[in-house]
mmCIF file of C-alpha atoms in Angstrom:
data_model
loop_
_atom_site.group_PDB
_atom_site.id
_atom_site.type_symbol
_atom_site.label_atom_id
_atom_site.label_comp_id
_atom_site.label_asym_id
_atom_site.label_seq_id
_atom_site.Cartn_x
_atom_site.Cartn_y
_atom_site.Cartn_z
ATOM 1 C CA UNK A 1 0.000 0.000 0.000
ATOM 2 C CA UNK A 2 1.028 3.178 -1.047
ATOM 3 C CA UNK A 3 1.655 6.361 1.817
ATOM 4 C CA UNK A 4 0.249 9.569 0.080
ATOM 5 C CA UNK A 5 2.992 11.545 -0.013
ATOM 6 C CA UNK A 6 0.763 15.076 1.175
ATOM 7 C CA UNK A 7 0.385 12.885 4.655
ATOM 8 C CA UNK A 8 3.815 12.302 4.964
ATOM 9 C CA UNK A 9 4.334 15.923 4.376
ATOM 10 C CA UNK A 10 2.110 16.940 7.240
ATOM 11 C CA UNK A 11 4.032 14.400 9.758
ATOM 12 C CA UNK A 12 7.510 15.505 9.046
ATOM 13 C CA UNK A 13 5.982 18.966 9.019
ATOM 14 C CA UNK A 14 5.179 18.200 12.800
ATOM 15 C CA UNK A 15 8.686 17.333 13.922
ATOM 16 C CA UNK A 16 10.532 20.042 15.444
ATOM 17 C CA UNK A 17 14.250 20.950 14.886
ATOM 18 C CA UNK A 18 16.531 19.485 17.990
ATOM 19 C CA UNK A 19 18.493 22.739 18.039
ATOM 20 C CA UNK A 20 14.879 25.718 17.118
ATOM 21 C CA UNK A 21 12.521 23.760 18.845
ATOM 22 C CA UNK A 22 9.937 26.424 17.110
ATOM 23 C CA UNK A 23 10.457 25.423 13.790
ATOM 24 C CA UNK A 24 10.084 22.259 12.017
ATOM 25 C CA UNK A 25 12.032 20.129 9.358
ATOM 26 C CA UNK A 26 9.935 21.577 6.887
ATOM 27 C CA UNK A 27 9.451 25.203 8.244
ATOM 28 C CA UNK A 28 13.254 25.076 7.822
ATOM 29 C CA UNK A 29 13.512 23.349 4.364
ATOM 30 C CA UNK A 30 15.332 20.325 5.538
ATOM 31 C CA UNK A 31 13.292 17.808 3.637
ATOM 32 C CA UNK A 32 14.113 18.132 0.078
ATOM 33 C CA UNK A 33 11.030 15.439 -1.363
ATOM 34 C CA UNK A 34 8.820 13.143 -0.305
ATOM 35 C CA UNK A 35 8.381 10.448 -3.097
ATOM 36 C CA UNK A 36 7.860 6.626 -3.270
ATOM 37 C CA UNK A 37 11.132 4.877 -5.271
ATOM 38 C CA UNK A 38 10.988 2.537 -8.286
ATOM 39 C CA UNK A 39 11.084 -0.436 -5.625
ATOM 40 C CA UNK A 40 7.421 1.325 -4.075
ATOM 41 C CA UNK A 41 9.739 1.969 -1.118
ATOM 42 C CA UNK A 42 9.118 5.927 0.447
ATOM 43 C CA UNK A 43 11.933 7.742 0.339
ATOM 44 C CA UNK A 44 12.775 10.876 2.022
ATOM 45 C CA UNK A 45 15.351 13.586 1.141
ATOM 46 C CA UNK A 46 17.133 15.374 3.918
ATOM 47 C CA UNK A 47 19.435 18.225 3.439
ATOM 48 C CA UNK A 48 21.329 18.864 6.393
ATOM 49 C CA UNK A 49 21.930 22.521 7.213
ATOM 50 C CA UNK A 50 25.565 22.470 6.616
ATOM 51 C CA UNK A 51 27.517 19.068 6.082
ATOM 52 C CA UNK A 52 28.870 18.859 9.878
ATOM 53 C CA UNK A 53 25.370 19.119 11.109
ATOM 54 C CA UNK A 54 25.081 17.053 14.824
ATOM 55 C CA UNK A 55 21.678 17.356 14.381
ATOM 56 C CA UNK A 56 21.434 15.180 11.227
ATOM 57 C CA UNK A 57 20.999 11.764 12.795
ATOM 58 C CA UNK A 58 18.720 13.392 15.500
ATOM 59 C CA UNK A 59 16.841 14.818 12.367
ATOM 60 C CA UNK A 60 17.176 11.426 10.415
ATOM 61 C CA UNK A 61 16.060 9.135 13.625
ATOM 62 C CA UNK A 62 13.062 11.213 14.690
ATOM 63 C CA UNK A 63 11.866 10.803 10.568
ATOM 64 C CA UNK A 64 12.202 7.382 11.257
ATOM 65 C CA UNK A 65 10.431 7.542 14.539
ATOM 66 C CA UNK A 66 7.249 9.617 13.344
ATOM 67 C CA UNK A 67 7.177 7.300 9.674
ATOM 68 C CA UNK A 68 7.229 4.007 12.075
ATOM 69 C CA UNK A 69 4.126 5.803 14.423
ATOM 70 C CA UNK A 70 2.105 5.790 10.908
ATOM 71 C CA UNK A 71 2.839 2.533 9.998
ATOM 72 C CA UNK A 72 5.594 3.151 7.653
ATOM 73 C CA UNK A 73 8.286 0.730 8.449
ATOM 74 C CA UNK A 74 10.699 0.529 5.533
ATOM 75 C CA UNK A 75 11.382 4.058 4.296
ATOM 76 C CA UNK A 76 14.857 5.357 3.081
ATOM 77 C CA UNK A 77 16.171 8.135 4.181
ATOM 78 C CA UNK A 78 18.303 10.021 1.721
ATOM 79 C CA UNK A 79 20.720 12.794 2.561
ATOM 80 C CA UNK A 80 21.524 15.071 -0.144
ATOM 81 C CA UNK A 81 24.409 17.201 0.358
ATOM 82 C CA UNK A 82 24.529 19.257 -2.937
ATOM 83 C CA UNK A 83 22.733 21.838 -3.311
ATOM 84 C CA UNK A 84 23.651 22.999 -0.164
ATOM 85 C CA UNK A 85 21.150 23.951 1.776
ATOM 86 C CA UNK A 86 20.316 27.850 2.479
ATOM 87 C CA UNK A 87 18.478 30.011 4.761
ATOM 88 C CA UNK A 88 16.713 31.164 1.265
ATOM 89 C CA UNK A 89 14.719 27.697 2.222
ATOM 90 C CA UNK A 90 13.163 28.836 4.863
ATOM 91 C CA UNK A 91 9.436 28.963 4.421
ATOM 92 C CA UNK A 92 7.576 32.461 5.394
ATOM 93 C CA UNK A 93 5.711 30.557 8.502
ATOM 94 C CA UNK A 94 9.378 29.321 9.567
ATOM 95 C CA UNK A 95 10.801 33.254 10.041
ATOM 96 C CA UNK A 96 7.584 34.311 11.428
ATOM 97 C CA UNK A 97 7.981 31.224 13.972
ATOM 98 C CA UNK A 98 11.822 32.340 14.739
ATOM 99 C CA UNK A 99 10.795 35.823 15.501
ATOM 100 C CA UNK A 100 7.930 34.547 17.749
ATOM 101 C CA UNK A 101 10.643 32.427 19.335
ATOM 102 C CA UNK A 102 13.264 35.195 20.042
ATOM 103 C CA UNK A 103 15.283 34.696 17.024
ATOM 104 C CA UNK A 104 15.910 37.177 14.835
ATOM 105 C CA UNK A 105 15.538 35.715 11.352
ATOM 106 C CA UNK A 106 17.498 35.765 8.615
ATOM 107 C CA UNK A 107 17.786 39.441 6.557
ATOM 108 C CA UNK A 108 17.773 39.412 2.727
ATOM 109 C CA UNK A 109 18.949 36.508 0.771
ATOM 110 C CA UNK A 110 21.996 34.244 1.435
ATOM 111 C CA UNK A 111 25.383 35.315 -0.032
ATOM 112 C CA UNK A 112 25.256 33.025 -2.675
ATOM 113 C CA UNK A 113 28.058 32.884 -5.043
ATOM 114 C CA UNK A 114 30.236 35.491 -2.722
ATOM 115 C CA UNK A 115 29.906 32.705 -0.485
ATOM 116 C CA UNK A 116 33.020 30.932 -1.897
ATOM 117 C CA UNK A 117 34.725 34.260 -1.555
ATOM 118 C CA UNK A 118 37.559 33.327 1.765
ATOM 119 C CA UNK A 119 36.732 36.771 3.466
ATOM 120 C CA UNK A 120 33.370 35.525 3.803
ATOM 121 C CA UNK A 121 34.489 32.083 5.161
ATOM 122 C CA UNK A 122 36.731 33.378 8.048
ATOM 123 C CA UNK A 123 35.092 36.054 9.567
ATOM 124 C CA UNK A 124 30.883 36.440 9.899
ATOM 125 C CA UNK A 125 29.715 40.067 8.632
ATOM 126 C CA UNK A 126 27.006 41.692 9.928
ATOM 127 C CA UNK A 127 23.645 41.766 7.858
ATOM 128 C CA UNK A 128 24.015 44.652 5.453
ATOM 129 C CA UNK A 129 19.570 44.788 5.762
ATOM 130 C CA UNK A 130 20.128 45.431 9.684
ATOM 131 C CA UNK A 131 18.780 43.178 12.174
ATOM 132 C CA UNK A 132 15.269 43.622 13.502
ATOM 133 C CA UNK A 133 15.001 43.288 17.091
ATOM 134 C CA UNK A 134 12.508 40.243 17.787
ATOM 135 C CA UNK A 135 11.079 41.328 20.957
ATOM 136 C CA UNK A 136 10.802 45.302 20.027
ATOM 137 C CA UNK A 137 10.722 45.320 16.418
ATOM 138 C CA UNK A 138 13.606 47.982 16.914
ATOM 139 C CA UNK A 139 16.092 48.295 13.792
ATOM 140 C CA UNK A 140 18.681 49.642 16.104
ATOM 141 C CA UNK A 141 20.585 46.193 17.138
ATOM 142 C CA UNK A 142 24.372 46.080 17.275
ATOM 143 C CA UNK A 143 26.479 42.933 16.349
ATOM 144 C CA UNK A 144 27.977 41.251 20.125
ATOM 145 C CA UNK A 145 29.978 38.118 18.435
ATOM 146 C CA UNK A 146 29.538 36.460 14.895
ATOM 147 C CA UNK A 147 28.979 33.074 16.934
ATOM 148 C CA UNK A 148 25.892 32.664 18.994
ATOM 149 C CA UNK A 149 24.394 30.023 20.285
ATOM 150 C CA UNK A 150 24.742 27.618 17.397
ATOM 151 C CA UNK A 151 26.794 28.137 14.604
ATOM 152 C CA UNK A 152 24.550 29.408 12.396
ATOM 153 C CA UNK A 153 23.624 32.150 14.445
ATOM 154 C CA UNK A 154 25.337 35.292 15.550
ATOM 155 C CA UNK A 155 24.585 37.243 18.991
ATOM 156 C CA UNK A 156 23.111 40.594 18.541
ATOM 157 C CA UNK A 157 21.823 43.333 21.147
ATOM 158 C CA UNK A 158 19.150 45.936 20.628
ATOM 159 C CA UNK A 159 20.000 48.982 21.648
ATOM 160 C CA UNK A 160 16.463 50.408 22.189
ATOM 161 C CA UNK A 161 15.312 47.564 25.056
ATOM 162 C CA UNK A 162 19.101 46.447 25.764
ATOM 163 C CA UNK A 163 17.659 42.246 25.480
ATOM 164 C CA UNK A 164 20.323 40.282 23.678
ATOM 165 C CA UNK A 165 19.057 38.012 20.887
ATOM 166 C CA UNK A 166 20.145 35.168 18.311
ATOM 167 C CA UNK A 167 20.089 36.044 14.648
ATOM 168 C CA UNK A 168 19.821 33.247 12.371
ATOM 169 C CA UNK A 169 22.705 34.213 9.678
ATOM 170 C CA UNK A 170 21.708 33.878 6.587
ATOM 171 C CA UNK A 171 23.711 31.216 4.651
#
């Protein structure tokens, strides 16, 4: 028997990410496709949000976990590593869910093909768009470290209501 693929959608849509609790797998654009493989078998792509991810077999195991509660058994899980994946993936609901959370999300689009450029490797630059505060909705934030509390994030602090606050780099 054949899963529809639009209910395997809404499952994986109701798994959280380990490290944003706020989002989901989808919300974030983690899961590439949902089809069902010349063998019938449902497979699953996965892009992990950068190749060193310690989140991916978290990620992969609770796909696993939520197929196996529907009675999926035997599904493949596929990692894809190229394209890489970007915060350009992240779905509308997804920002508005990182802002509810505290997190400021990403500004503008990721660097794209500056990306590859080595001054953009070594050092993090602040948003050129500004940072929105996500608790005031003030523009006037100021850059603390380029690491925050994952690496995809940098720390910021607005300087209106003086809260510090993760923004999710865009990448």
């Amino acid at each position: 028997m054949h899963t529809a693929t639009t209910d395997v959608w809404r499952w994986l849509s109701e798994i959280p990410d380990p490290e944003v609790p706020a989002v989901s797998i989808v919300d974030l654009g983690i899961v590439r496709d949902v089809r069902h493989g010349a063998d019938a078998r449902l497979v699953v792509t996965v892009t992990p949000t950068y190749s060193g991810c310690p989140a991916t077999e978290v990620i992969a195991n609770s796909i696993r976990e939520a197929l196996q509660d529907h009675g999926v058994a035997d599904a493949r899980i596929e990692m894809q590593l190229s394209p890489a994946w970007t915060t350009d993936w992240l779905t509308p609901e997804a920002k508005e869910k990182l802002r509810r959370y505290g997190i400021a999300p990403p500004a503008g689009l990721a660097p794209g093909e500056r990306a590859i450029d080595a001054s953009r490797i070594l050092r993090y630059r602040p948003a050129d768009d500004g940072v929105t505060c996500p608790r005031c909705g003030s523009a006037r934030t100021e850059l603390i470290s380029g690491f925050g509390s994952t690496p995809c994030k940098a720390l910021y602090r607005c300087v209106a209501c003086r809260e510090p606050f993760d923004y999710f780099k865009p990448h």
